[in-house]
Coordinates of C-alpha atoms in Angstrom, one line a residue:
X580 CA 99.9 114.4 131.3
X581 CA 100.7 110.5 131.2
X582 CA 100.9 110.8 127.1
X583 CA 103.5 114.1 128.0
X584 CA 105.5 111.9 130.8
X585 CA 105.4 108.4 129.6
X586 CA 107.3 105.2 130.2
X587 CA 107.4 103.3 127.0
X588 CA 110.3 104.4 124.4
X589 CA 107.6 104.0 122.0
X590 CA 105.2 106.7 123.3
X591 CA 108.3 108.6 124.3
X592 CA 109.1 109.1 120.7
X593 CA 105.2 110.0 119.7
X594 CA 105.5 112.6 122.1
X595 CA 108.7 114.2 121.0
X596 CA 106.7 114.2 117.5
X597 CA 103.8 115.5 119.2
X598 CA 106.5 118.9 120.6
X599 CA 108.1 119.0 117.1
X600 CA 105.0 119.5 115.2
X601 CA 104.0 122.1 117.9
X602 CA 106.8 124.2 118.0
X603 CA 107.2 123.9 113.8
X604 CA 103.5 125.4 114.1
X605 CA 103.7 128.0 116.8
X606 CA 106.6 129.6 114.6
X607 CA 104.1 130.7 112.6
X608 CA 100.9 130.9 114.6
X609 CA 103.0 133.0 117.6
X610 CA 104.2 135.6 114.7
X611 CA 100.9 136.2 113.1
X612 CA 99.4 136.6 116.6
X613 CA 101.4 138.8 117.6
X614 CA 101.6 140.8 114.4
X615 CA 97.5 141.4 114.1
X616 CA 97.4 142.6 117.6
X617 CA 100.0 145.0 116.3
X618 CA 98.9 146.1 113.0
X619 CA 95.7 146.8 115.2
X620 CA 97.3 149.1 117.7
X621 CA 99.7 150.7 115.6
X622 CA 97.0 151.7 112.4
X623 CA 94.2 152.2 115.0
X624 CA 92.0 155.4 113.5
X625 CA 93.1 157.2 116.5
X626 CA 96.8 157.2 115.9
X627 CA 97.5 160.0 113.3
X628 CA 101.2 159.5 113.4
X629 CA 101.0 156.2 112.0
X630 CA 101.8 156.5 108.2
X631 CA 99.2 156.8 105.6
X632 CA 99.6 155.2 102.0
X633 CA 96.3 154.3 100.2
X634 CA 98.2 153.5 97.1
X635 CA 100.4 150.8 98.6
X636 CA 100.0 147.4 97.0
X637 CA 103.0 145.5 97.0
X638 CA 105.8 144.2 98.9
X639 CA 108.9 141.7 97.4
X640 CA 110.8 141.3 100.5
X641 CA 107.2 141.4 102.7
X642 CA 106.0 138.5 100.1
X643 CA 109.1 136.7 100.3
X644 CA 108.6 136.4 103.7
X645 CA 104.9 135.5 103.6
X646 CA 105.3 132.3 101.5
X647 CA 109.1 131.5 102.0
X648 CA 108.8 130.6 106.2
X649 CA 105.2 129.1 106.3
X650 CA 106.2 126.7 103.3
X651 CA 109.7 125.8 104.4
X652 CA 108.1 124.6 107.9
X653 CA 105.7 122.4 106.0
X654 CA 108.7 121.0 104.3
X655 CA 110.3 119.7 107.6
X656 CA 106.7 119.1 109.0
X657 CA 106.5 116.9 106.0
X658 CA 109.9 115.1 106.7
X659 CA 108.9 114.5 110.3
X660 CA 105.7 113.4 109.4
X661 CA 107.5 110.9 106.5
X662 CA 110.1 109.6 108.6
X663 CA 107.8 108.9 111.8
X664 CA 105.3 107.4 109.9
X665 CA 108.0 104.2 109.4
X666 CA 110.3 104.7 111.9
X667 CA 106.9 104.5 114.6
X668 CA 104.5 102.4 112.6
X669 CA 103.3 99.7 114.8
X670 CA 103.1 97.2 112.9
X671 CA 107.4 97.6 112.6
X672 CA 109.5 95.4 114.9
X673 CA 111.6 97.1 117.8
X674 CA 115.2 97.8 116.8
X675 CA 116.1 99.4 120.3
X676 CA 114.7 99.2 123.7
X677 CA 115.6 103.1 124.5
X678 CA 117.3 105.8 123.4
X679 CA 120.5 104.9 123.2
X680 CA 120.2 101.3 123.9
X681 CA 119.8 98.9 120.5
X682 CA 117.8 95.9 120.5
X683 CA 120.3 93.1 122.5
X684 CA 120.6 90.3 120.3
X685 CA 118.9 86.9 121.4
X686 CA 116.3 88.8 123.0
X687 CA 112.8 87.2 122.1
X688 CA 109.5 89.7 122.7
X689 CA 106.9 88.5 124.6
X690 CA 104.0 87.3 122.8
X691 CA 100.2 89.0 123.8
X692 CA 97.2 88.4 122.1
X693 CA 94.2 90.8 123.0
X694 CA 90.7 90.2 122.7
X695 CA 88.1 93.5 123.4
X696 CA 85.1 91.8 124.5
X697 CA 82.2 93.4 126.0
X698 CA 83.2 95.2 128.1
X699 CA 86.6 93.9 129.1
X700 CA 89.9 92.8 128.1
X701 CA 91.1 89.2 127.6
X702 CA 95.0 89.0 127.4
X703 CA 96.2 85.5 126.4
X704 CA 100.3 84.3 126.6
X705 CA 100.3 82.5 124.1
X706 CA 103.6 80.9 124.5
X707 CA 103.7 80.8 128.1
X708 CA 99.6 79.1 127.9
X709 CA 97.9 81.6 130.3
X710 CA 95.2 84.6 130.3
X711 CA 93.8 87.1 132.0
X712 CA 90.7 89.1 132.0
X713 CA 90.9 93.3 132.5
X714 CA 95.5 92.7 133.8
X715 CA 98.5 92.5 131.9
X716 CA 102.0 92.6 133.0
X717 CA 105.1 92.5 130.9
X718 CA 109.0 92.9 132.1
X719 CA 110.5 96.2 131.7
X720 CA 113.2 97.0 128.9
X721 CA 111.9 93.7 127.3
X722 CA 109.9 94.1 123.3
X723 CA 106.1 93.1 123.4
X724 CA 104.2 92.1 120.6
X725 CA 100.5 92.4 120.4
X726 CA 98.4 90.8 118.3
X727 CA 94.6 92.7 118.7
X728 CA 91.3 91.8 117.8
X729 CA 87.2 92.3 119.3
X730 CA 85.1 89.9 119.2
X731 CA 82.0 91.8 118.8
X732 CA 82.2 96.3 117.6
X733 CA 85.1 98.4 117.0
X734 CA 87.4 99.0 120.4
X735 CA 90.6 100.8 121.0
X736 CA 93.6 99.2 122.9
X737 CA 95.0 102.3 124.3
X738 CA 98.2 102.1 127.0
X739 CA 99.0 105.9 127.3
X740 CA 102.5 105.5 129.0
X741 CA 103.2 102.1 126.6
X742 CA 102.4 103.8 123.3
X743 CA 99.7 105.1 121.0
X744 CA 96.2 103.8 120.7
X745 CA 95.2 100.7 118.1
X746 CA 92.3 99.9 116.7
X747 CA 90.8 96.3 117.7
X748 CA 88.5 94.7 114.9
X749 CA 86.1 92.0 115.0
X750 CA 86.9 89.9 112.3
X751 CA 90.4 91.7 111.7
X752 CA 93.9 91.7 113.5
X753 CA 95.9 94.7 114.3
X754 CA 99.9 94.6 115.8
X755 CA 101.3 96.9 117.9
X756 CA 105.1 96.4 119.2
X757 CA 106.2 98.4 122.0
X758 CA 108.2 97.9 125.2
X759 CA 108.1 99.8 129.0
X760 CA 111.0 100.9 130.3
X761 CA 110.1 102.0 133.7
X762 CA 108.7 99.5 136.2
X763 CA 105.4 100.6 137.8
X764 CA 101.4 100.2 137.5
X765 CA 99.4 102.1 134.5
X766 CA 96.3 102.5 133.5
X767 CA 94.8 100.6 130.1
X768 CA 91.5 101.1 128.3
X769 CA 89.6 101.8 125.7
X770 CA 89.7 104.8 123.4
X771 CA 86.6 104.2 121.1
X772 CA 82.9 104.4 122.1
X773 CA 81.5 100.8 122.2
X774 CA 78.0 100.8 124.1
X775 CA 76.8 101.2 127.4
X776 CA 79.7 99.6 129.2
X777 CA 82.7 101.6 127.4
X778 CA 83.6 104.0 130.7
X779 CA 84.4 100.7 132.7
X780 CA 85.9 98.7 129.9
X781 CA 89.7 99.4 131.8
X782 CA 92.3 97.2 133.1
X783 CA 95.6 97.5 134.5
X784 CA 99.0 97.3 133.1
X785 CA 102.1 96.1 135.2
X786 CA 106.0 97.1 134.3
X787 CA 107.9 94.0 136.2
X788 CA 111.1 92.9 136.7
X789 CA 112.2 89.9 135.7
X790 CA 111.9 87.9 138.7
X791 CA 108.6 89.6 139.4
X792 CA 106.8 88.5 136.2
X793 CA 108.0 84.9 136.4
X794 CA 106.1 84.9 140.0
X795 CA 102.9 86.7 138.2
X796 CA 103.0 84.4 135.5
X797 CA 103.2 81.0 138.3
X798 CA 100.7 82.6 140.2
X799 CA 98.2 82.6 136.9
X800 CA 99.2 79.2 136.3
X801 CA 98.3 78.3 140.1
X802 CA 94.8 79.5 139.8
X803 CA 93.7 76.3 138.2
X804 CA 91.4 77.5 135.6
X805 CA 91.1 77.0 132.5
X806 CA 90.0 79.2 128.9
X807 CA 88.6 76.5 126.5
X808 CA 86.0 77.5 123.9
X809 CA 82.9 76.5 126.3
X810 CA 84.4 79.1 128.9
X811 CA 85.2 81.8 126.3
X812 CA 81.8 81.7 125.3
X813 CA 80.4 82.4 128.5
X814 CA 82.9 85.1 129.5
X815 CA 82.3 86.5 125.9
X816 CA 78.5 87.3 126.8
X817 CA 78.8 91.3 127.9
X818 CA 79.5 92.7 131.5
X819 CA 80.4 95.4 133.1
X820 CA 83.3 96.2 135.6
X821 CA 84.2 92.6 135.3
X822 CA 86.7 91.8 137.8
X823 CA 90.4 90.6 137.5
X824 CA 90.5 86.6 136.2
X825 CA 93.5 84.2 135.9
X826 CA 93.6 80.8 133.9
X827 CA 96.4 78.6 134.2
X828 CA 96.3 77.4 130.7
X829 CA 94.8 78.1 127.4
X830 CA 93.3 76.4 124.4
X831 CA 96.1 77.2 122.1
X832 CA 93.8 77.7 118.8
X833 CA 91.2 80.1 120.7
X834 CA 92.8 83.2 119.5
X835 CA 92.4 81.8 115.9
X836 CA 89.3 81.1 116.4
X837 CA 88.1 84.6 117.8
X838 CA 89.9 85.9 114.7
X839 CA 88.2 83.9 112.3
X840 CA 84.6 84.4 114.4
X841 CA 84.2 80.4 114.4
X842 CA 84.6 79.8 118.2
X843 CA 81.5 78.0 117.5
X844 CA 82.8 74.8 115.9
X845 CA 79.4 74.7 114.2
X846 CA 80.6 77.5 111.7
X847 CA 82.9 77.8 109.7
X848 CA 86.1 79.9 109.5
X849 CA 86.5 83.0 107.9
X850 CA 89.9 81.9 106.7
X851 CA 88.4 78.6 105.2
X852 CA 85.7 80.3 103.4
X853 CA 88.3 82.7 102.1
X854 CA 89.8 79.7 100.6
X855 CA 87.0 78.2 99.2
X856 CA 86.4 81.3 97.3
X857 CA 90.0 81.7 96.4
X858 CA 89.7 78.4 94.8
X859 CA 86.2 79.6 92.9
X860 CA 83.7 79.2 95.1
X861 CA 80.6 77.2 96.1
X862 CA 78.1 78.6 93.6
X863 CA 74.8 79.0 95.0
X864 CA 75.1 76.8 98.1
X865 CA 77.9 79.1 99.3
X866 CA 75.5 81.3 99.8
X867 CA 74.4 80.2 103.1
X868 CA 78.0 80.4 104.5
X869 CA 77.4 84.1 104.8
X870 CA 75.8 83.5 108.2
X871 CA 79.7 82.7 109.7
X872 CA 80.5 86.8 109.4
X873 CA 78.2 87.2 111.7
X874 CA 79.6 88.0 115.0
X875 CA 80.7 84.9 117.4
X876 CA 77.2 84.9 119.7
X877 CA 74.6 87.0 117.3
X878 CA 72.2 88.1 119.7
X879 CA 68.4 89.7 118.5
X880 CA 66.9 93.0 119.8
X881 CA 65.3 91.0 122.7
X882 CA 68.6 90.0 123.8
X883 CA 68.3 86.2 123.3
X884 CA 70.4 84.7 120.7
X885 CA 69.4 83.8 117.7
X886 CA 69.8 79.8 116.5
X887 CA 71.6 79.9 113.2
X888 CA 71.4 77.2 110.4
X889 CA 75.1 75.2 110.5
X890 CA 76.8 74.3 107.7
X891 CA 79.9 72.1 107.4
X892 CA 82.2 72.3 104.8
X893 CA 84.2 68.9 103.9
X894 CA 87.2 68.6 102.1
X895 CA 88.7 72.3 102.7
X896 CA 92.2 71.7 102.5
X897 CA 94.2 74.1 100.3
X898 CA 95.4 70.8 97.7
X899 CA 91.7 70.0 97.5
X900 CA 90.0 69.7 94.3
X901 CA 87.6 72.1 93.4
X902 CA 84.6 69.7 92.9
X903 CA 85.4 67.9 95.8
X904 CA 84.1 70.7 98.1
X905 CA 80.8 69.6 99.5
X906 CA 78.2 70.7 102.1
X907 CA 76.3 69.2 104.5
X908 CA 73.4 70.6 105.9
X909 CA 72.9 70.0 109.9
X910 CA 69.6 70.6 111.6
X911 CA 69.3 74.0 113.2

């Protein structure tokens, strides 16, 4: 009922595509319906007044009618599916707030990055230098951008009354931009089977005034703690209904380095080993790299966590020369 009634323009306009596409369908599925319970009555064997033709075989105006009104509705199903497809991709920035109400110039969204762990959700500000663990809050009428990642499997960030659900990706980052219009508390979770703690992996979602989310965001900032790599690795390690957290500041590269699955300083960076190969590779000792696509804390059947071999790359800057890439081998 919340995806029906929501209070995001963004979901608001998934749902009047979710009614258009109906009714386009039911134009068709209501007359054939209704038709075949017809036919059925009217040519039952019992009813001798019906009228009997054995040799009828064709109809021009009944054909017409056949393949003329099921095709032109997949012509505007196929316009409302083309135009939605850009007007409400998510990755597209806002150009209005609501119906009726364009984008106000000098506005500046507010910046989220999400992190599906197991099994909870880390919300970091970037530009305001706090998180929160299973709570976010935004001000109504005002454009969000999310930036959405996991840290381990494949999760769904999924705010029924703020928009449609995307896809969070270990090693991958998704966007979604959407904005709440109506102040109020809504439910969060997510939407794709990811292990034993999945039915508690939820959090709440807060549509504030102004006012009201300067004083939630000085209240995170009061709570003293702080998210540095040593504490993301430990709140990284799974758990289950995982209560509300605050942390008055962030480390600002942390995000980039649960992208790039290097919170680990020991490894190296995805994005660092995509350059290496952009610039031709290591040869043979580049081999050993592969370990760093592993996830962030590899963990064995037994549940303890499995000591990989480091390797440090030296001279990785984009200007470097190729055989000025080196590696050094740490012990284990």
């Amino acid at each position: 009922m919340v995806v029906m009634s929501p209070s995001g323009d963004i979901a608001a306009q998934q749902r009047d595509l979710i009614v258009i596409s109906t009714v386009l369908m039911l134009l068709i599925i209501v007359p054939v319906i209704a038709l075949t319970l017809l036919f059925a009555w009217r040519y039952r064997e019992s009813n001798k007044e019906a009228t009997y033709d054995p040799d009828w075989h064709h109809s021009t105006q009944l054909e017409v009618v056949i393949w003329a009104a099921p095709l032109v509705i997949i012509i505007a199903l196929g316009a409302v599916t083309w135009s939605s497809t850009h007007l409400l991709d998510p990755y597209r920035p806002l150009s209005r707030v609501a119906e009726g109400r364009p984008l106000p110039e000098g506005v500046k969204p507010l910046q989220v990055q999400a992190v599906a762990l197991d099994w909870k959700w880390l919300f970091i500000y970037p530009e305001l230098g706090v998180a929160t663990v299973n709570e976010l809050a935004a001000p109504v009428d005002r454009p969000i951008n999310f930036q959405i990642t996991s840290s381990t499997v494949m999760n769904s960030f999924f705010v029924p009354a703020l928009a449609g659900q995307i896809y969070a990706m270990a090693g991958m980052e998704t966007k979604l931009h959407a904005v709440i219009n109506k102040a109020g508390v809504y439910d969060g979770f997510s939407a794709n089977y990811s292990g034993a703690g999945f039915s508690d992996m939820r959090f709440k979602f807060h549509g504030l005034s102004e006012a009201e989310f300067e004083a939630w965001v000085a209240k995170a900032k009061a709570s003293g703690a702080a998210l540095d790599r040593a504490t993301y690795t430990t709140l990284e390690k799974p758990s289950v209904r995982e209560p509300v957290k605050l942390y008055a500041s962030v480390d600002g590269e942390l995000f980039d380095a649960i992208l790039n699955m290097c919170v680990d300083t020991a490894k190296m960076c995805m994005k660092d080993m995509m350059r290496i190969d952009a610039q031709g590779g290591l040869g043979k000792d580049g081999i050993r790299n592969v370990f760093a696509l592993q996830y962030d804390a590899p963990r064995s059947r037994g549940g303890h966590q499995a000591p990989p071999k480091r390797f440090v790359a030296a001279a990785c800057t984009p200007d470097a020369p190729r055989d000025g890439l080196t590696l050094e081998r740490a012990a284990p």
